[in-house]
Structure formats: structure tokens, C-alpha cells
Short mmCIF file of C-alpha atoms in Angstrom, two decimals:
data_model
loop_
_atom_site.label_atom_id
_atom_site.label_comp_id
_atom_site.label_asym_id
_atom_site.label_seq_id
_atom_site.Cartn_x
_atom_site.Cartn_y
_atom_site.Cartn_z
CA UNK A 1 100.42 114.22 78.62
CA UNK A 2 98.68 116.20 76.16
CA UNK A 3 95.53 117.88 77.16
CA UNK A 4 91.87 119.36 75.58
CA UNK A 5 90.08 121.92 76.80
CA UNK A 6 85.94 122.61 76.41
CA UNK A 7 83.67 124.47 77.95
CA UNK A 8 81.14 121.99 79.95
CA UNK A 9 78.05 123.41 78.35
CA UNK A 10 77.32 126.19 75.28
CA UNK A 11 73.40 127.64 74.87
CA UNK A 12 72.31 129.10 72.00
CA UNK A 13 68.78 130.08 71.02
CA UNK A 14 67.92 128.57 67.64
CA UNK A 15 68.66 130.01 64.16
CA UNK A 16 71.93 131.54 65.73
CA UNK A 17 75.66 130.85 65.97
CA UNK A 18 76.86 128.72 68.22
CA UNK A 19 80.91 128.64 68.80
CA UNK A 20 82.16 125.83 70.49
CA UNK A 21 86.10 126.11 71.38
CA UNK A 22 89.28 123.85 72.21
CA UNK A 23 91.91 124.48 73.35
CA UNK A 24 95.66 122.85 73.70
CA UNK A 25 99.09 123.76 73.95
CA UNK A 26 99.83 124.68 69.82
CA UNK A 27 96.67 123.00 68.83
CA UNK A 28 97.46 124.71 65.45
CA UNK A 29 100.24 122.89 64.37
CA UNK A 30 98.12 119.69 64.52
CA UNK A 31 94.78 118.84 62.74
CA UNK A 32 91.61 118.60 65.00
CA UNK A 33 88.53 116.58 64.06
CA UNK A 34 85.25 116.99 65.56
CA UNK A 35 82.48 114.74 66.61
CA UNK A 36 78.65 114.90 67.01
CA UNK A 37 77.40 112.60 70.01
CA UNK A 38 73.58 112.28 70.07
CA UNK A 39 72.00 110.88 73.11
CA UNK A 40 71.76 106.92 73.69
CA UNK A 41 73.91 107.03 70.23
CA UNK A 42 77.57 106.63 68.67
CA UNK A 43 79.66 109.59 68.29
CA UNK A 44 79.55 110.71 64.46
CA UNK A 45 82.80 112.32 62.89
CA UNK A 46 81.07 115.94 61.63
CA UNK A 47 85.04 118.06 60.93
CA UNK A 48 88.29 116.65 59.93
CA UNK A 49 91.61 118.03 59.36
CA UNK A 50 90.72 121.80 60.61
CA UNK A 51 87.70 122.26 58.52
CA UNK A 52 86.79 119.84 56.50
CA UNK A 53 82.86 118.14 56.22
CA UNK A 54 82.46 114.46 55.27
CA UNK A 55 79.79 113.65 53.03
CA UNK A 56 76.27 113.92 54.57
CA UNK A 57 77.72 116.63 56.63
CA UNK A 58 75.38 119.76 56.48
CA UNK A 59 77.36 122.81 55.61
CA UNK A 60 76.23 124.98 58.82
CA UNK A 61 79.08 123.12 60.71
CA UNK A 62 82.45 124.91 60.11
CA UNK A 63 85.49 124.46 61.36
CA UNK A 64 88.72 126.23 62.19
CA UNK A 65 92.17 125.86 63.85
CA UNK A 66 95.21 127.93 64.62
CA UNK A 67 97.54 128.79 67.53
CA UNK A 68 96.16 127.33 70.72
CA UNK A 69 92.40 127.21 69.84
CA UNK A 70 90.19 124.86 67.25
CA UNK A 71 86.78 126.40 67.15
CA UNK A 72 83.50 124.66 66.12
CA UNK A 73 81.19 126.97 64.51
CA UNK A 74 77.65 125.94 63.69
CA UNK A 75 76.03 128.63 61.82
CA UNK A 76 71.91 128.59 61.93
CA UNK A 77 71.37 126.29 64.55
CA UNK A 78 68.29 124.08 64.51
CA UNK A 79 67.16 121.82 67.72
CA UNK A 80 68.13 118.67 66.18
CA UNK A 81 72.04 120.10 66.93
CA UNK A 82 71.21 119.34 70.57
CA UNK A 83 74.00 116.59 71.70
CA UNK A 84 77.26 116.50 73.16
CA UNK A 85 80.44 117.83 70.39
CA UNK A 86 83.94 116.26 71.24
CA UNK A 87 87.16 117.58 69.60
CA UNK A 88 90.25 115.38 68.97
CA UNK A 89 93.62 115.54 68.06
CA UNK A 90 97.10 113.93 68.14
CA UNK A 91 100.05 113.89 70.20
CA UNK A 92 102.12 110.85 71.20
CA UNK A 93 98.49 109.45 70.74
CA UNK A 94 94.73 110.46 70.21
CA UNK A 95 93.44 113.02 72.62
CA UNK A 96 90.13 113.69 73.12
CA UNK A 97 88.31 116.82 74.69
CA UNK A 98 86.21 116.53 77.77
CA UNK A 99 83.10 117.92 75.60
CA UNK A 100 80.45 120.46 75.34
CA UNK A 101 76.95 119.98 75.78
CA UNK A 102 74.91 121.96 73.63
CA UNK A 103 71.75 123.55 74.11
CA UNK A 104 69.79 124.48 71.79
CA UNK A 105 66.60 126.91 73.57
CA UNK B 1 76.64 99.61 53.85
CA UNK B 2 80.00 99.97 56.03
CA UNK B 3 79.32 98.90 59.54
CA UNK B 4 81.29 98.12 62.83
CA UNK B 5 79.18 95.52 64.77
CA UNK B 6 80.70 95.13 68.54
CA UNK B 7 80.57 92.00 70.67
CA UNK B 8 81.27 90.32 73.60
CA UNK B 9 80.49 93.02 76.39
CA UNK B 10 79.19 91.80 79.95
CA UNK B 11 79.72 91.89 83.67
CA UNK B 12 83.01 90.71 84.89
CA UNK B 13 84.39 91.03 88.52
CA UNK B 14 87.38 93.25 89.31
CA UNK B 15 90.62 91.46 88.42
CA UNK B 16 88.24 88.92 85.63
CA UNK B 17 88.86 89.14 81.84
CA UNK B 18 86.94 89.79 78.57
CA UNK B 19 87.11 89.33 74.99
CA UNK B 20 85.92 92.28 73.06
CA UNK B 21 85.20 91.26 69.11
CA UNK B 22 84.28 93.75 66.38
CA UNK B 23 82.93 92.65 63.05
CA UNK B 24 83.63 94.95 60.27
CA UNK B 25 81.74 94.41 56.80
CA UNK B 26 81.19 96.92 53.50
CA UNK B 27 84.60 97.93 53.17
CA UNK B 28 88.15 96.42 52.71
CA UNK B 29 89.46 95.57 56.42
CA UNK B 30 92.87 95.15 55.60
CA UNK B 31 93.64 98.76 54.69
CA UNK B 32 92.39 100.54 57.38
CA UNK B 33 94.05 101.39 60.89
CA UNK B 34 91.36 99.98 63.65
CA UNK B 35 91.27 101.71 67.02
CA UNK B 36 88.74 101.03 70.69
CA UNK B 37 87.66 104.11 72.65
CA UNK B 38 85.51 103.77 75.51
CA UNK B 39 83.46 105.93 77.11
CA UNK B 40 82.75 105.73 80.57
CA UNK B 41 78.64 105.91 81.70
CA UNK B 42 78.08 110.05 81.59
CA UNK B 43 81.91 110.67 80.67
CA UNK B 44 83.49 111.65 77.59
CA UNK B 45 85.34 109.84 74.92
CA UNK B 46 88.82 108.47 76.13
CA UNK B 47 91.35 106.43 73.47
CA UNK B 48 92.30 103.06 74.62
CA UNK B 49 94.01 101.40 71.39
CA UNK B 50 95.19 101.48 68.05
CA UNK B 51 96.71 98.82 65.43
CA UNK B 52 98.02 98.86 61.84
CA UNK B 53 96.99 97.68 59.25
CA UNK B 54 98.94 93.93 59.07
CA UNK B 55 98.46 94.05 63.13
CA UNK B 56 102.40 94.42 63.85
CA UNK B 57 102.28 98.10 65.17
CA UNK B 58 99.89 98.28 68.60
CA UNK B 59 99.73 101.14 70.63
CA UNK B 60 98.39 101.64 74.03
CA UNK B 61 97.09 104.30 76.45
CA UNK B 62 98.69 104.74 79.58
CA UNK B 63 96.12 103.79 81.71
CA UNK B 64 96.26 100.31 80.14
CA UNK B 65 99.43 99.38 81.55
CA UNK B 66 99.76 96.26 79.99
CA UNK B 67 96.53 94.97 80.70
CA UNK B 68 95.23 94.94 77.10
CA UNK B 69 95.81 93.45 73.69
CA UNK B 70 94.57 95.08 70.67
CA UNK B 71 94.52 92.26 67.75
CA UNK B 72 93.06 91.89 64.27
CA UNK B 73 92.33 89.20 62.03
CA UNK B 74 92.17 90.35 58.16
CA UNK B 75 91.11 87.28 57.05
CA UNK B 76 87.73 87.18 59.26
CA UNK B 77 87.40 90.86 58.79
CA UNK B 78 87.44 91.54 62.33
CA UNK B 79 88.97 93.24 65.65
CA UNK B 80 89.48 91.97 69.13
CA UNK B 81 90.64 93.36 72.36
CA UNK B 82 91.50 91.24 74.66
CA UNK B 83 91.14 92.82 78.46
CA UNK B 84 92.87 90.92 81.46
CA UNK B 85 92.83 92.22 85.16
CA UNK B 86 89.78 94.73 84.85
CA UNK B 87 89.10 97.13 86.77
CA UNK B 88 85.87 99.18 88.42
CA UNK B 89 87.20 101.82 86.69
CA UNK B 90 87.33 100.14 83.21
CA UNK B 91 83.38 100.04 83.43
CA UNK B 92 82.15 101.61 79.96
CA UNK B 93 80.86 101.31 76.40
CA UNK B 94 84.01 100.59 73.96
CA UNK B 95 83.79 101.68 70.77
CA UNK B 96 85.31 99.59 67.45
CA UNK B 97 86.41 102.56 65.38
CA UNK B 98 87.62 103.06 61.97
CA UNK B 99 90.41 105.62 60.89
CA UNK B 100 89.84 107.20 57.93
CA UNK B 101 92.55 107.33 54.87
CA UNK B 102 94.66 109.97 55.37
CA UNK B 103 97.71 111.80 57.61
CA UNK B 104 95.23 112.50 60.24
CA UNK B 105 93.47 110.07 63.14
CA UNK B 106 90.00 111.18 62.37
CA UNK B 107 87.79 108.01 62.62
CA UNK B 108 84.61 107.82 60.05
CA UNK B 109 83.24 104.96 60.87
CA UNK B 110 82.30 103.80 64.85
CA UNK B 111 80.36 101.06 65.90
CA UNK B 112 77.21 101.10 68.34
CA UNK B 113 79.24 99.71 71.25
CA UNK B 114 79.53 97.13 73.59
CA UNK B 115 79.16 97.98 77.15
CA UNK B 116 81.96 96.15 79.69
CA UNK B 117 80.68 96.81 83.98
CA UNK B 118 83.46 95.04 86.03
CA UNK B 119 81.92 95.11 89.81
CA UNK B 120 82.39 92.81 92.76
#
């Protein structure tokens, strides 16, 4: 079966980059989505198809996809980006990532 | 507002069953795929179902092995998932999700969750 790959945890002090990775066997043929899971709270879809922001979305969160790698980027990062990011694709049928815990400190 | 209310959660023993219900309200029901993903306590996400948008075409994951039954009901505006046979392992919050419009399975809209514990 079809498999995603994070890193268990990312740090990053705030007001810098943070780069948050996934990775799967030609990830860049298909589209990746990403999602923002708060503590004690619902996931919330933050990048679809590659790189695209739904409404509400601040534009610090990027997002980018090609050979085996989908990369997160959130540019400027503020405390309240503390929580848990999940990518997800398809195969045969939805994949999710295992998921990175950010740290913002 | 659009919003995915989840019901029918509780404590079941192993090998029990459970009725999972998911209100939808705020947007059109009927034209929307409708998925569950469940998430067990301090795991990640992990896909369980999907269904169309007339409820003929159901998919599965693996580890459901015939256990489950994703349904809908366009009329009432809402989803069920029928569980039979749970498992301790089947212990976790399941999520009614929306997929958005579109050639992608990206979901927009999830509900807050209804937690399912199936211990002796």
C-alpha cells in the first residue's frame, strides 16, 4: 500500500521558516493537500492541490510538490502555528502522513 | 454556516456494534462526496470510508474488512456508518468529512468528532 513520510517533530524559533516535508514514492505526479491540527481540535484543510490556500488561509503557508517530496513551507512563523500538520494524498485511496509536530520556540 | 455535526459515539465491548450519524447543514448534501477518518487517541489521521454522491459507489480501507458500512441519506442531509464486530483497536475519534469540488480528495469541511472506545 501506498505510504507518507514526516518527520515526527520540526522546531523553529519564531518569525522564521519552517519546512515541513513528505515524502512518497512519485508524490509529484499526484496532488497533496495539507492540514492544520490544533490541540483538543479538528484538523483544518490549510493547502490543496500542490499549493493552493482556501479562503481564510493566511498567505505565510505555501506549498509545493514534485518528484518524491511535497514540502510545507510556512514563511514568518508566529506561535499560534504550534499544532500538529498532516499531508495527504491519493492512491488506490486517501493516504495520510504520520505528521509533524511543530514547535514553535 | 456549513457544519458537520457527529453523533452517536460511546463505549462498546469488543465484537459490539455502533451507529455513527453525521448531520450536515449550510450547504447542498447531495453534491458532495462524504468520507469518515478516525484518529486514534495520540495517533494520526487514518481514512476509513468514502461514498458518492447518490450513495452507490462505497469504498473501504483495508483494515475494515467488511466490518463497516458507509451510507447516506440525501433527503435527511445526513451520513451514517454503521460499525459491526469492533475492535480494541477501532478505539478513536471519527471524523464526518466533506470533499471539496474538484479532481482532488482534499476535504474542506470536518466535523468536531465523535469518539468510539470498544473495551471489555
Amino acid at each position: 500500500s501506498y505510504e507518507l513520510t514526516q518527520p515526527p517533530s520540526v522546531s523553529v524559533s519564531p518569525g522564521q521558516t519552517a519546512s515541513i516535508t513528505c515524502s512518497g514514492d512519485r508524490l509529484g505526479d499526484k496532488f497533496t493537500c495539507w492540514y492544520q491540527q490544533k490541540s483538543g481540535q479538528s484538523p483544518v484543510l490549510i493547502i490543496y492541490q500542490d499549493n493552493k490556500r482556501p479562503s481564510g488561509i493566511p498567505e505565510r503557508f505555501s506549498g509545493s510538490n514534485s518528484g518524491n517530496t511535497a514540502t510545507l513551507t510556512i514563511s514568518g512563523t508566529q506561535p499560534m502555528d504550534e499544532a500538529d500538520y498532516y499531508c495527504q494524498a491519493w492512491d488506490t485511496n486517501v493516504v495520510f502522513g504520520g505528521g509533524t509536530k511543530l514547535t514553535v520556540l | 454556516e456549513v457544519q458537520l455535526a457527529e453523533s452517536g459515539g460511546g463505549s462498546v465491548q469488543p465484537g459490539g456494534s455502533l451507529r455513527l450519524s453525521c448531520a450536515a447543514s449550510g450547504f447542498t448534501f447531495s453534491y458532495y462526496w462524504m468520507h469518515w477518518v478516525r484518529q486514534a487517541p495520540g495517533k494520526g489521521l487514518v481514512w476509513v470510508s468514502r461514498i458518492n454522491i447518490d450513495g452507490r459507489r462505497t469504498t473501504y480501507a483495508d483494515f475494515v474488512e467488511g466490518r463497516f458500512t458507509i451510507s447516506r441519506d440525501n433527503g435527511k442531509n445526513t451520513l451514517h456508518l454503521q460499525m459491526n464486530s469492533l475492535r480494541a483497536e477501532d478505539t478513536a475519534v471519527y471524523y464526518c468529512v466533506r470533499r471539496r469540488p474538484g479532481n482532488d480528495d482534499a476535504f474542506d469541511i470536518w466535523g468536531q468528532g465523535t469518539m468510539v472506545t470498544v473495551s471489555p
